[in-house]
Amino acid sequence: MRIVIDLQGAQTASRFRGIGRYTMALTRGILRNAGDHEVWLVLNGALDESVAAIRAGFAGLVPRERIRVFEPPGRVAEMDSRAAPRCRAAEMIREQFIALLEPDVVLVTSLFEGYVDDAIGSVGTFIDGARTAVILYDLIPLLNQDVYLGSPAQRLCYMRKIESLRRAGRLLAISDYAREEAIAALDLAPDRIVAISTAVDESFVPAEPTADALEALHRRFGITRPFVMCAPGGHDSRKNLPGLITAYSLLPAALRAGHQLLIASRLTDHDRLQLEKHAQANGLATNELILTGYVSDDMLIALYSAAALFVFPSLHEGFGLPALEAMACGTPVIGSNSTSIPEVIGLEEAMFDPRRPEAIAAKIAEVLSDPAFGARLRTHGRAQATRFSWDNTARRALRALESLAGTSAPVRPRERQALLQALAGMPDLAADDATLLALASSLASLPNPAAPRQLLIDVSGVNDAQAVRELLQAPPAGMQAVPVFLSAQGGVWHYRYARRHANELPG
């Protein structure tokens, strides 16, 4: 079975959050457990700053020729209404690109991308989506539209993604809760949604830093005493960071005097200022709250391992990976009794009501005041973390993909002329030179399985004409030698085919 995985979930800003972690870890797990299955990876060339790193990350795991890059036709971010027609065109071209790889199944790692960047994600807009599976993280914006879909453009973009989601043959939910939520919210047949769970990277284990390393960690972040930690995995209102700060302010004076609250998360300047103002309004001294900003995985593991307690106060999650990461590092963990988080933590006495700051404060105080309770949480957390593994998740995903492959006709491309006619029939797609050039470039990047690989030979300035002629007449096996030359047009240099120039080679 040929599995084509769209890896854009590891290319956008999501690569800094749980979606990016999930995308990379699940793909590696699938590769480890693929057996006789053939795995191909597809990347977005417009998100080029991540392409080299992903290629390097899968070197030795996936043959280079099985990592393919499609090129969108210019700027396609949907926040720019002028880009909407190009985005619709890009959706069709991307689906045709993947179909030309002749997959038995397609796996989309993150569908809800492309509002602020040039990611492209769709299902069934040009190629039938019956053999496409999509990772389902959550439906939080759908269920909280007033909060997350405030502008008409955001709402339109998101709802288009929901329609694509409905056209997918399978949804692979990251938790049992996410599966049940999707069945209810999307009104889909239960057998179309499979819970495959998640896990943490194997690097998340208790760190044992040297005294010098621990001192450096403390110095870097201004840690002067034991700290209560939260790593929300992103920042928006559902992460409930103001609620956590309010709860911390309610702790007994002795506990506050002996601890600090550390929040490890990428924050905008505005978000940082708002949290600092909220802390000040609730009576926290400047050195009581530490906002680290973005930290690397190695630094995150060090912080987890050094924390006196990890608190996860989120109001709504599809899974809740930071809580599992902290447990794997041996940290006592408490969290919200809502959505998927009880499924992750798996211990009733570790839960609290996230909408009641006094309940959060009471649970924090209970752990910090009772060493036996803290030890019990550590022991439970390490055992709970072992119940989740990427190999198990990958095997569940593979079983779902194998099942999907037997439900409908194989994924096959449509005739090239059908794609050209569909593009030509788009009334809002501009026909200016820049748009046509971008479309031509995007179409030129489509794979052609029947065509031989090309060896491009620059004949702009030839020192050894005989050698060039020999290469043109007798190229390496399985390749076609094609002469090209460098020329400038409008101040921009391009390579062009140079068959006439090749005929004029001296000698």
mmCIF file with all atom_site columns, C-alpha atoms in Angstrom, residues 272-405:
data_model
loop_
_atom_site.group_PDB
_atom_site.id
_atom_site.type_symbol
_atom_site.label_atom_id
_atom_site.label_alt_id
_atom_site.label_comp_id
_atom_site.label_asym_id
_atom_site.label_entity_id
_atom_site.label_seq_id
_atom_site.pdbx_PDB_ins_code
_atom_site.Cartn_x
_atom_site.Cartn_y
_atom_site.Cartn_z
_atom_site.occupancy
_atom_site.B_iso_or_equiv
_atom_site.pdbx_formal_charge
_atom_site.auth_seq_id
_atom_site.auth_comp_id
_atom_site.auth_asym_id
_atom_site.auth_atom_id
_atom_site.pdbx_PDB_model_num
ATOM 1   C CA . ARG A 1 272 ? 2.864   39.215 27.809 1.00 0.00 ? 272 ARG A CA 1
ATOM 2   C CA . LEU A 1 273 ? 1.800   42.703 28.848 1.00 0.00 ? 273 LEU A CA 1
ATOM 3   C CA . GLN A 1 274 ? -1.775  41.577 29.531 1.00 0.00 ? 274 GLN A CA 1
ATOM 4   C CA . LEU A 1 275 ? -0.640  38.680 31.726 1.00 0.00 ? 275 LEU A CA 1
ATOM 5   C CA . GLU A 1 276 ? 1.761   40.915 33.644 1.00 0.00 ? 276 GLU A CA 1
ATOM 6   C CA . LYS A 1 277 ? -1.005  43.472 34.203 1.00 0.00 ? 277 LYS A CA 1
ATOM 7   C CA . HIS A 1 278 ? -3.346  40.725 35.401 1.00 0.00 ? 278 HIS A CA 1
ATOM 8   C CA . ALA A 1 279 ? -0.713  39.440 37.822 1.00 0.00 ? 279 ALA A CA 1
ATOM 9   C CA . GLN A 1 280 ? -0.112  42.937 39.170 1.00 0.00 ? 280 GLN A CA 1
ATOM 10  C CA . ALA A 1 281 ? -3.854  43.524 39.576 1.00 0.00 ? 281 ALA A CA 1
ATOM 11  C CA . ASN A 1 282 ? -4.052  40.329 41.633 1.00 0.00 ? 282 ASN A CA 1
ATOM 12  C CA . GLY A 1 283 ? -1.239  41.359 43.943 1.00 0.00 ? 283 GLY A CA 1
ATOM 13  C CA . LEU A 1 284 ? 1.640   39.256 42.578 1.00 0.00 ? 284 LEU A CA 1
ATOM 14  C CA . ALA A 1 285 ? 5.084   40.744 43.036 1.00 0.00 ? 285 ALA A CA 1
ATOM 15  C CA . THR A 1 286 ? 7.273   41.119 39.964 1.00 0.00 ? 286 THR A CA 1
ATOM 16  C CA . ASN A 1 287 ? 9.439   38.120 40.850 1.00 0.00 ? 287 ASN A CA 1
ATOM 17  C CA . GLU A 1 288 ? 6.472   35.823 41.567 1.00 0.00 ? 288 GLU A CA 1
ATOM 18  C CA . LEU A 1 289 ? 5.552   35.370 37.873 1.00 0.00 ? 289 LEU A CA 1
ATOM 19  C CA . ILE A 1 290 ? 8.060   34.114 35.285 1.00 0.00 ? 290 ILE A CA 1
ATOM 20  C CA . LEU A 1 291 ? 7.121   34.247 31.600 1.00 0.00 ? 291 LEU A CA 1
ATOM 21  C CA . THR A 1 292 ? 9.809   32.353 29.710 1.00 0.00 ? 292 THR A CA 1
ATOM 22  C CA . GLY A 1 293 ? 8.669   32.875 26.134 1.00 0.00 ? 293 GLY A CA 1
ATOM 23  C CA . TYR A 1 294 ? 9.373   30.083 23.655 1.00 0.00 ? 294 TYR A CA 1
ATOM 24  C CA . VAL A 1 295 ? 11.719  27.369 24.936 1.00 0.00 ? 295 VAL A CA 1
ATOM 25  C CA . SER A 1 296 ? 13.337  24.471 23.095 1.00 0.00 ? 296 SER A CA 1
ATOM 26  C CA . ASP A 1 297 ? 12.402  20.870 23.843 1.00 0.00 ? 297 ASP A CA 1
ATOM 27  C CA . ASP A 1 298 ? 15.613  20.362 25.809 1.00 0.00 ? 298 ASP A CA 1
ATOM 28  C CA . MET A 1 299 ? 14.880  23.410 27.935 1.00 0.00 ? 299 MET A CA 1
ATOM 29  C CA . LEU A 1 300 ? 11.252  22.347 28.351 1.00 0.00 ? 300 LEU A CA 1
ATOM 30  C CA . ILE A 1 301 ? 12.333  18.922 29.630 1.00 0.00 ? 301 ILE A CA 1
ATOM 31  C CA . ALA A 1 302 ? 14.720  20.586 32.083 1.00 0.00 ? 302 ALA A CA 1
ATOM 32  C CA . LEU A 1 303 ? 11.928  22.834 33.364 1.00 0.00 ? 303 LEU A CA 1
ATOM 33  C CA . TYR A 1 304 ? 9.428   19.967 33.655 1.00 0.00 ? 304 TYR A CA 1
ATOM 34  C CA . SER A 1 305 ? 11.964  17.935 35.609 1.00 0.00 ? 305 SER A CA 1
ATOM 35  C CA . ALA A 1 306 ? 12.817  20.792 37.956 1.00 0.00 ? 306 ALA A CA 1
ATOM 36  C CA . ALA A 1 307 ? 9.234   21.916 38.664 1.00 0.00 ? 307 ALA A CA 1
ATOM 37  C CA . ALA A 1 308 ? 7.636   21.294 42.048 1.00 0.00 ? 308 ALA A CA 1
ATOM 38  C CA . LEU A 1 309 ? 4.245   20.940 40.329 1.00 0.00 ? 309 LEU A CA 1
ATOM 39  C CA . PHE A 1 310 ? 2.769   21.161 36.825 1.00 0.00 ? 310 PHE A CA 1
ATOM 40  C CA . VAL A 1 311 ? -0.708  22.695 36.458 1.00 0.00 ? 311 VAL A CA 1
ATOM 41  C CA . PHE A 1 312 ? -2.820  22.363 33.309 1.00 0.00 ? 312 PHE A CA 1
ATOM 42  C CA . PRO A 1 313 ? -5.874  24.655 33.712 1.00 0.00 ? 313 PRO A CA 1
ATOM 43  C CA . SER A 1 314 ? -7.168  24.603 30.115 1.00 0.00 ? 314 SER A CA 1
ATOM 44  C CA . LEU A 1 315 ? -10.906 24.913 29.524 1.00 0.00 ? 315 LEU A CA 1
ATOM 45  C CA . HIS A 1 316 ? -10.990 22.875 26.307 1.00 0.00 ? 316 HIS A CA 1
ATOM 46  C CA . GLU A 1 317 ? -8.475  20.510 24.695 1.00 0.00 ? 317 GLU A CA 1
ATOM 47  C CA . GLY A 1 318 ? -8.466  17.890 21.990 1.00 0.00 ? 318 GLY A CA 1
ATOM 48  C CA . PHE A 1 319 ? -5.900  15.960 24.027 1.00 0.00 ? 319 PHE A CA 1
ATOM 49  C CA . GLY A 1 320 ? -3.604  17.915 26.348 1.00 0.00 ? 320 GLY A CA 1
ATOM 50  C CA . LEU A 1 321 ? -0.084  16.878 25.403 1.00 0.00 ? 321 LEU A CA 1
ATOM 51  C CA . PRO A 1 322 ? 1.829   19.138 27.843 1.00 0.00 ? 322 PRO A CA 1
ATOM 52  C CA . ALA A 1 323 ? 0.272   17.309 30.804 1.00 0.00 ? 323 ALA A CA 1
ATOM 53  C CA . LEU A 1 324 ? 1.482   13.977 29.415 1.00 0.00 ? 324 LEU A CA 1
ATOM 54  C CA . GLU A 1 325 ? 4.950   15.393 28.724 1.00 0.00 ? 325 GLU A CA 1
ATOM 55  C CA . ALA A 1 326 ? 5.228   16.621 32.306 1.00 0.00 ? 326 ALA A CA 1
ATOM 56  C CA . MET A 1 327 ? 4.106   13.250 33.709 1.00 0.00 ? 327 MET A CA 1
ATOM 57  C CA . ALA A 1 328 ? 6.682   11.474 31.541 1.00 0.00 ? 328 ALA A CA 1
ATOM 58  C CA . CYS A 1 329 ? 9.335   13.727 33.080 1.00 0.00 ? 329 CYS A CA 1
ATOM 59  C CA . GLY A 1 330 ? 8.303   12.664 36.586 1.00 0.00 ? 330 GLY A CA 1
ATOM 60  C CA . THR A 1 331 ? 6.567   15.898 37.559 1.00 0.00 ? 331 THR A CA 1
ATOM 61  C CA . PRO A 1 332 ? 3.452   15.881 39.788 1.00 0.00 ? 332 PRO A CA 1
ATOM 62  C CA . VAL A 1 333 ? 0.592   16.944 37.495 1.00 0.00 ? 333 VAL A CA 1
ATOM 63  C CA . ILE A 1 334 ? -2.864  18.317 38.230 1.00 0.00 ? 334 ILE A CA 1
ATOM 64  C CA . GLY A 1 335 ? -5.360  19.527 35.645 1.00 0.00 ? 335 GLY A CA 1
ATOM 65  C CA . SER A 1 336 ? -8.845  20.477 34.536 1.00 0.00 ? 336 SER A CA 1
ATOM 66  C CA . ASN A 1 337 ? -11.715 18.056 34.919 1.00 0.00 ? 337 ASN A CA 1
ATOM 67  C CA . SER A 1 338 ? -12.993 19.040 31.464 1.00 0.00 ? 338 SER A CA 1
ATOM 68  C CA . THR A 1 339 ? -12.942 17.720 27.880 1.00 0.00 ? 339 THR A CA 1
ATOM 69  C CA . SER A 1 340 ? -10.042 15.345 27.138 1.00 0.00 ? 340 SER A CA 1
ATOM 70  C CA . ILE A 1 341 ? -7.795  16.194 30.080 1.00 0.00 ? 341 ILE A CA 1
ATOM 71  C CA . PRO A 1 342 ? -9.133  13.549 32.529 1.00 0.00 ? 342 PRO A CA 1
ATOM 72  C CA . GLU A 1 343 ? -8.437  10.966 29.785 1.00 0.00 ? 343 GLU A CA 1
ATOM 73  C CA . VAL A 1 344 ? -4.806  12.099 29.736 1.00 0.00 ? 344 VAL A CA 1
ATOM 74  C CA . ILE A 1 345 ? -4.124  12.471 33.463 1.00 0.00 ? 345 ILE A CA 1
ATOM 75  C CA . GLY A 1 346 ? -6.216  9.484  34.474 1.00 0.00 ? 346 GLY A CA 1
ATOM 76  C CA . LEU A 1 347 ? -6.534  10.232 38.214 1.00 0.00 ? 347 LEU A CA 1
ATOM 77  C CA . GLU A 1 348 ? -9.651  11.695 39.808 1.00 0.00 ? 348 GLU A CA 1
ATOM 78  C CA . GLU A 1 349 ? -7.880  13.235 42.804 1.00 0.00 ? 349 GLU A CA 1
ATOM 79  C CA . ALA A 1 350 ? -5.592  15.206 40.444 1.00 0.00 ? 350 ALA A CA 1
ATOM 80  C CA . MET A 1 351 ? -8.489  17.084 38.830 1.00 0.00 ? 351 MET A CA 1
ATOM 81  C CA . PHE A 1 352 ? -10.067 20.485 39.542 1.00 0.00 ? 352 PHE A CA 1
ATOM 82  C CA . ASP A 1 353 ? -12.798 22.715 38.106 1.00 0.00 ? 353 ASP A CA 1
ATOM 83  C CA . PRO A 1 354 ? -10.898 25.125 35.803 1.00 0.00 ? 354 PRO A CA 1
ATOM 84  C CA . ARG A 1 355 ? -13.626 27.771 35.929 1.00 0.00 ? 355 ARG A CA 1
ATOM 85  C CA . ARG A 1 356 ? -13.238 28.227 39.700 1.00 0.00 ? 356 ARG A CA 1
ATOM 86  C CA . PRO A 1 357 ? -9.899  29.847 40.647 1.00 0.00 ? 357 PRO A CA 1
ATOM 87  C CA . GLU A 1 358 ? -10.467 28.873 44.271 1.00 0.00 ? 358 GLU A CA 1
ATOM 88  C CA . ALA A 1 359 ? -10.689 25.201 43.218 1.00 0.00 ? 359 ALA A CA 1
ATOM 89  C CA . ILE A 1 360 ? -7.417  25.480 41.294 1.00 0.00 ? 360 ILE A CA 1
ATOM 90  C CA . ALA A 1 361 ? -5.778  27.187 44.271 1.00 0.00 ? 361 ALA A CA 1
ATOM 91  C CA . ALA A 1 362 ? -7.014  24.508 46.680 1.00 0.00 ? 362 ALA A CA 1
ATOM 92  C CA . LYS A 1 363 ? -5.554  21.701 44.550 1.00 0.00 ? 363 LYS A CA 1
ATOM 93  C CA . ILE A 1 364 ? -2.216  23.512 44.136 1.00 0.00 ? 364 ILE A CA 1
ATOM 94  C CA . ALA A 1 365 ? -2.045  24.082 47.893 1.00 0.00 ? 365 ALA A CA 1
ATOM 95  C CA . GLU A 1 366 ? -2.904  20.439 48.577 1.00 0.00 ? 366 GLU A CA 1
ATOM 96  C CA . VAL A 1 367 ? 0.032   19.209 46.494 1.00 0.00 ? 367 VAL A CA 1
ATOM 97  C CA . LEU A 1 368 ? 2.551   21.763 47.783 1.00 0.00 ? 368 LEU A CA 1
ATOM 98  C CA . SER A 1 369 ? 1.549   21.113 51.405 1.00 0.00 ? 369 SER A CA 1
ATOM 99  C CA . ASP A 1 370 ? 1.396   17.312 51.271 1.00 0.00 ? 370 ASP A CA 1
ATOM 100 C CA . PRO A 1 371 ? 4.638   15.594 50.144 1.00 0.00 ? 371 PRO A CA 1
ATOM 101 C CA . ALA A 1 372 ? 2.908   12.194 50.158 1.00 0.00 ? 372 ALA A CA 1
ATOM 102 C CA . PHE A 1 373 ? 0.290   13.454 47.697 1.00 0.00 ? 373 PHE A CA 1
ATOM 103 C CA . GLY A 1 374 ? 3.013   14.882 45.475 1.00 0.00 ? 374 GLY A CA 1
ATOM 104 C CA . ALA A 1 375 ? 4.885   11.573 45.529 1.00 0.00 ? 375 ALA A CA 1
ATOM 105 C CA . ARG A 1 376 ? 1.691   9.732  44.662 1.00 0.00 ? 376 ARG A CA 1
ATOM 106 C CA . LEU A 1 377 ? 1.157   12.015 41.676 1.00 0.00 ? 377 LEU A CA 1
ATOM 107 C CA . ARG A 1 378 ? 4.729   11.422 40.498 1.00 0.00 ? 378 ARG A CA 1
ATOM 108 C CA . THR A 1 379 ? 4.352   7.653  40.676 1.00 0.00 ? 379 THR A CA 1
ATOM 109 C CA . HIS A 1 380 ? 0.994   7.684  38.952 1.00 0.00 ? 380 HIS A CA 1
ATOM 110 C CA . GLY A 1 381 ? 2.185   10.079 36.255 1.00 0.00 ? 381 GLY A CA 1
ATOM 111 C CA . ARG A 1 382 ? 5.171   7.979  35.229 1.00 0.00 ? 382 ARG A CA 1
ATOM 112 C CA . ALA A 1 383 ? 2.961   4.875  35.001 1.00 0.00 ? 383 ALA A CA 1
ATOM 113 C CA . GLN A 1 384 ? 0.215   6.747  33.128 1.00 0.00 ? 384 GLN A CA 1
ATOM 114 C CA . ALA A 1 385 ? 2.683   8.096  30.565 1.00 0.00 ? 385 ALA A CA 1
ATOM 115 C CA . THR A 1 386 ? 3.782   4.571  29.629 1.00 0.00 ? 386 THR A CA 1
ATOM 116 C CA . ARG A 1 387 ? 0.214   3.781  28.505 1.00 0.00 ? 387 ARG A CA 1
ATOM 117 C CA . PHE A 1 388 ? 0.721   6.112  25.531 1.00 0.00 ? 388 PHE A CA 1
ATOM 118 C CA . SER A 1 389 ? 3.258   5.315  22.813 1.00 0.00 ? 389 SER A CA 1
ATOM 119 C CA . TRP A 1 390 ? 3.836   6.559  19.287 1.00 0.00 ? 390 TRP A CA 1
ATOM 120 C CA . ASP A 1 391 ? 4.218   3.013  18.037 1.00 0.00 ? 391 ASP A CA 1
ATOM 121 C CA . ASN A 1 392 ? 0.752   2.143  19.359 1.00 0.00 ? 392 ASN A CA 1
ATOM 122 C CA . THR A 1 393 ? -0.686  5.329  17.861 1.00 0.00 ? 393 THR A CA 1
ATOM 123 C CA . ALA A 1 394 ? 1.025   4.647  14.522 1.00 0.00 ? 394 ALA A CA 1
ATOM 124 C CA . ARG A 1 395 ? -0.275  1.076  14.436 1.00 0.00 ? 395 ARG A CA 1
ATOM 125 C CA . ARG A 1 396 ? -3.821  2.309  15.080 1.00 0.00 ? 396 ARG A CA 1
ATOM 126 C CA . ALA A 1 397 ? -3.404  4.835  12.278 1.00 0.00 ? 397 ALA A CA 1
ATOM 127 C CA . LEU A 1 398 ? -2.063  2.178  9.909  1.00 0.00 ? 398 LEU A CA 1
ATOM 128 C CA . ARG A 1 399 ? -4.980  -0.141 10.658 1.00 0.00 ? 399 ARG A CA 1
ATOM 129 C CA . ALA A 1 400 ? -7.389  2.702  9.909  1.00 0.00 ? 400 ALA A CA 1
ATOM 130 C CA . LEU A 1 401 ? -5.583  3.497  6.649  1.00 0.00 ? 401 LEU A CA 1
ATOM 131 C CA . GLU A 1 402 ? -5.548  -0.170 5.623  1.00 0.00 ? 402 GLU A CA 1
ATOM 132 C CA . SER A 1 403 ? -9.274  -0.351 6.256  1.00 0.00 ? 403 SER A CA 1
ATOM 133 C CA . LEU A 1 404 ? -9.824  2.846  4.278  1.00 0.00 ? 404 LEU A CA 1
ATOM 134 C CA . ALA A 1 405 ? -7.909  1.476  1.286  1.00 0.00 ? 405 ALA A CA 1
#
